[in-house]
Structures are given as structure tokens and as C-alpha cells.
């Protein structure tokens, strides 16, 4: 299909920003899947608080996925959130299968959040000139993920 949605950005800006948003969509979809996998498989003394905190993370990841995807659409870029695309392009650290102790789950979530935050901070830099509006969204997503990164670390500090 041609381009039914026009962009207010020029081609170079649109490419930079579209790539940043697409990569963010993919990372956040994977984060939501990882957090649900952990939500179902966590065991241990802190089961309940970790189980509940994981759904808080799922909610944040899903909300931000939608915001990033719809920012892409607003600049005329078609987002791709298909499972195969996520499996190919995600920059998370993933998560192991099977029942997993709460302390291991927490370490895994902290590691995944750190990896995603690092990637987001690179995109904050790359979008600074190309599109400050998108940069603003990436900053707000990163701020919330860094808050969660703190909260998850605090559970085992
Ligand atoms: Fe649940």
C-alpha cells in the first residue's frame, strides 16, 4: 500500500523517528510478555507482592506500547507489533521458562528494565533534533521505567 497517512516530518526525520518508535514498540511488547510470564511462574515467600507488582509492570508496558505505536501512526509510520517481528527485533534479555524463585524473577526484571532503559536513552538522543515531540514521549516512558527499575531493585536491596 502507498502512504495514506502523511507526515509533518521530512523524510529523514520520519526515518529516524519511525525507527526509534518501532524499536520501542517491539521492546515494550516483549517486556509485557516477559512480565506476564513472570507473573504466572513466580514462586517463593514474596509470591504475592511480586505477582501483583508484575501486573503493574504489564499495565505500564501495554500503555506505553500503545502510546509509542500511535505516535508512529501520527508521523505516518505503520507500526509492526507482530509476534515474529517482536521475536526478531526485541532488545530485552528475555526470561527463562518454568517455576522461578521470586529473587530470580526480580533480578531478571531489573536486568530487562536496565536493558530497555539503555536503549530508550539512545533513542532520546537520536530523536532530539529530528522530533522533540517524540523525544518528549520517549523521555516520559523512560522516566516511568526508571521509577520501576528503582522499585524492583528496592525489593531485594
Ligand atoms: Fe493475573
PDB file of C-alpha atoms in Angstrom, residues 2-81:
ATOM      1  CA  UNK A   2       1.164   3.564  -0.647  1.00  0.00           C
ATOM      2  CA  UNK A   3       1.207   6.125   2.135  1.00  0.00           C
ATOM      3  CA  UNK A   4      -2.349   7.060   3.104  1.00  0.00           C
ATOM      4  CA  UNK A   5      -1.126   8.904   6.209  1.00  0.00           C
ATOM      5  CA  UNK A   6       1.007  11.957   5.526  1.00  0.00           C
ATOM      6  CA  UNK A   7       3.702  13.125   7.896  1.00  0.00           C
ATOM      7  CA  UNK A   8       4.519  16.565   9.207  1.00  0.00           C
ATOM      8  CA  UNK A   9       8.176  15.486   9.325  1.00  0.00           C
ATOM      9  CA  UNK A  10      10.528  15.406   6.362  1.00  0.00           C
ATOM     10  CA  UNK A  11      11.752  12.035   5.082  1.00  0.00           C
ATOM     11  CA  UNK A  12      14.992  11.999   7.074  1.00  0.00           C
ATOM     12  CA  UNK A  13      13.264  12.974  10.313  1.00  0.00           C
ATOM     13  CA  UNK A  14      10.491  10.474   9.710  1.00  0.00           C
ATOM     14  CA  UNK A  15      13.004   7.643   9.193  1.00  0.00           C
ATOM     15  CA  UNK A  16      14.923   8.409  12.402  1.00  0.00           C
ATOM     16  CA  UNK A  17      11.791   8.821  14.481  1.00  0.00           C
ATOM     17  CA  UNK A  18       9.929   5.906  12.889  1.00  0.00           C
ATOM     18  CA  UNK A  19      12.850   3.564  13.607  1.00  0.00           C
ATOM     19  CA  UNK A  20      13.053   4.762  17.225  1.00  0.00           C
ATOM     20  CA  UNK A  21       9.320   4.288  17.794  1.00  0.00           C
ATOM     21  CA  UNK A  22       9.167   0.903  16.073  1.00  0.00           C
ATOM     22  CA  UNK A  23      12.062  -0.382  18.197  1.00  0.00           C
ATOM     23  CA  UNK A  24      10.313   0.968  21.297  1.00  0.00           C
ATOM     24  CA  UNK A  25       7.048  -0.768  20.394  1.00  0.00           C
ATOM     25  CA  UNK A  26       8.846  -4.088  19.951  1.00  0.00           C
ATOM     26  CA  UNK A  27      10.811  -3.776  23.212  1.00  0.00           C
ATOM     27  CA  UNK A  28       7.701  -2.861  25.201  1.00  0.00           C
ATOM     28  CA  UNK A  29       5.579  -5.687  23.773  1.00  0.00           C
ATOM     29  CA  UNK A  30       8.321  -8.100  24.785  1.00  0.00           C
ATOM     30  CA  UNK A  31       8.536  -6.517  28.233  1.00  0.00           C
ATOM     31  CA  UNK A  32       4.790  -7.040  28.723  1.00  0.00           C
ATOM     32  CA  UNK A  33       5.132 -10.709  27.677  1.00  0.00           C
ATOM     33  CA  UNK A  34       8.116 -11.223  29.992  1.00  0.00           C
ATOM     34  CA  UNK A  35       6.250  -9.657  32.906  1.00  0.00           C
ATOM     35  CA  UNK A  36       3.180 -11.864  32.316  1.00  0.00           C
ATOM     36  CA  UNK A  37       5.368 -14.968  32.054  1.00  0.00           C
ATOM     37  CA  UNK A  38       6.943 -13.985  35.382  1.00  0.00           C
ATOM     38  CA  UNK A  39       3.514 -13.170  36.894  1.00  0.00           C
ATOM     39  CA  UNK A  40       2.382 -16.746  36.208  1.00  0.00           C
ATOM     40  CA  UNK A  41       5.594 -18.557  37.149  1.00  0.00           C
ATOM     41  CA  UNK A  42       6.859 -16.746  40.234  1.00  0.00           C
ATOM     42  CA  UNK A  43       7.137 -18.801  43.424  1.00  0.00           C
ATOM     43  CA  UNK A  44       8.610 -18.089  46.847  1.00  0.00           C
ATOM     44  CA  UNK A  45       7.981 -16.236  50.071  1.00  0.00           C
ATOM     45  CA  UNK A  46       7.308 -12.947  48.327  1.00  0.00           C
ATOM     46  CA  UNK A  47       4.993 -14.503  45.771  1.00  0.00           C
ATOM     47  CA  UNK A  48       2.070 -12.200  46.372  1.00  0.00           C
ATOM     48  CA  UNK A  49       3.826  -8.842  46.234  1.00  0.00           C
ATOM     49  CA  UNK A  50       5.944  -9.841  43.232  1.00  0.00           C
ATOM     50  CA  UNK A  51       2.931 -11.364  41.453  1.00  0.00           C
ATOM     51  CA  UNK A  52       0.987  -8.124  41.902  1.00  0.00           C
ATOM     52  CA  UNK A  53       3.908  -5.833  41.038  1.00  0.00           C
ATOM     53  CA  UNK A  54       4.379  -7.759  37.799  1.00  0.00           C
ATOM     54  CA  UNK A  55       0.862  -6.876  36.664  1.00  0.00           C
ATOM     55  CA  UNK A  56       1.635  -3.223  37.411  1.00  0.00           C
ATOM     56  CA  UNK A  57       4.600  -3.579  35.051  1.00  0.00           C
ATOM     57  CA  UNK A  58       2.447  -5.286  32.415  1.00  0.00           C
ATOM     58  CA  UNK A  59      -0.031  -2.398  32.559  1.00  0.00           C
ATOM     59  CA  UNK A  60       2.722   0.196  32.157  1.00  0.00           C
ATOM     60  CA  UNK A  61       4.329  -1.704  29.277  1.00  0.00           C
ATOM     61  CA  UNK A  62       0.996  -2.089  27.464  1.00  0.00           C
ATOM     62  CA  UNK A  63       0.033   1.560  27.906  1.00  0.00           C
ATOM     63  CA  UNK A  64       3.404   2.738  26.617  1.00  0.00           C
ATOM     64  CA  UNK A  65       3.288   0.288  23.715  1.00  0.00           C
ATOM     65  CA  UNK A  66       0.059   1.915  22.585  1.00  0.00           C
ATOM     66  CA  UNK A  67       1.433   5.422  23.031  1.00  0.00           C
ATOM     67  CA  UNK A  68       4.604   4.659  21.057  1.00  0.00           C
ATOM     68  CA  UNK A  69       2.687   2.830  18.306  1.00  0.00           C
ATOM     69  CA  UNK A  70       0.176   5.655  17.955  1.00  0.00           C
ATOM     70  CA  UNK A  71       2.930   8.271  17.895  1.00  0.00           C
ATOM     71  CA  UNK A  72       4.349   6.290  14.956  1.00  0.00           C
ATOM     72  CA  UNK A  73       0.988   6.451  13.197  1.00  0.00           C
ATOM     73  CA  UNK A  74       0.786  10.194  13.880  1.00  0.00           C
ATOM     74  CA  UNK A  75       4.009  10.730  11.931  1.00  0.00           C
ATOM     75  CA  UNK A  76       2.849   8.485   9.091  1.00  0.00           C
ATOM     76  CA  UNK A  77       4.740   5.325  10.055  1.00  0.00           C
ATOM     77  CA  UNK A  78       2.937   1.974  10.163  1.00  0.00           C
ATOM     78  CA  UNK A  79       3.811   0.192  13.429  1.00  0.00           C
ATOM     79  CA  UNK A  80       4.606  -3.529  13.393  1.00  0.00           C
ATOM     80  CA  UNK A  81       3.736  -5.359  16.612  1.00  0.00           C
TER      81      UNK A  81
END
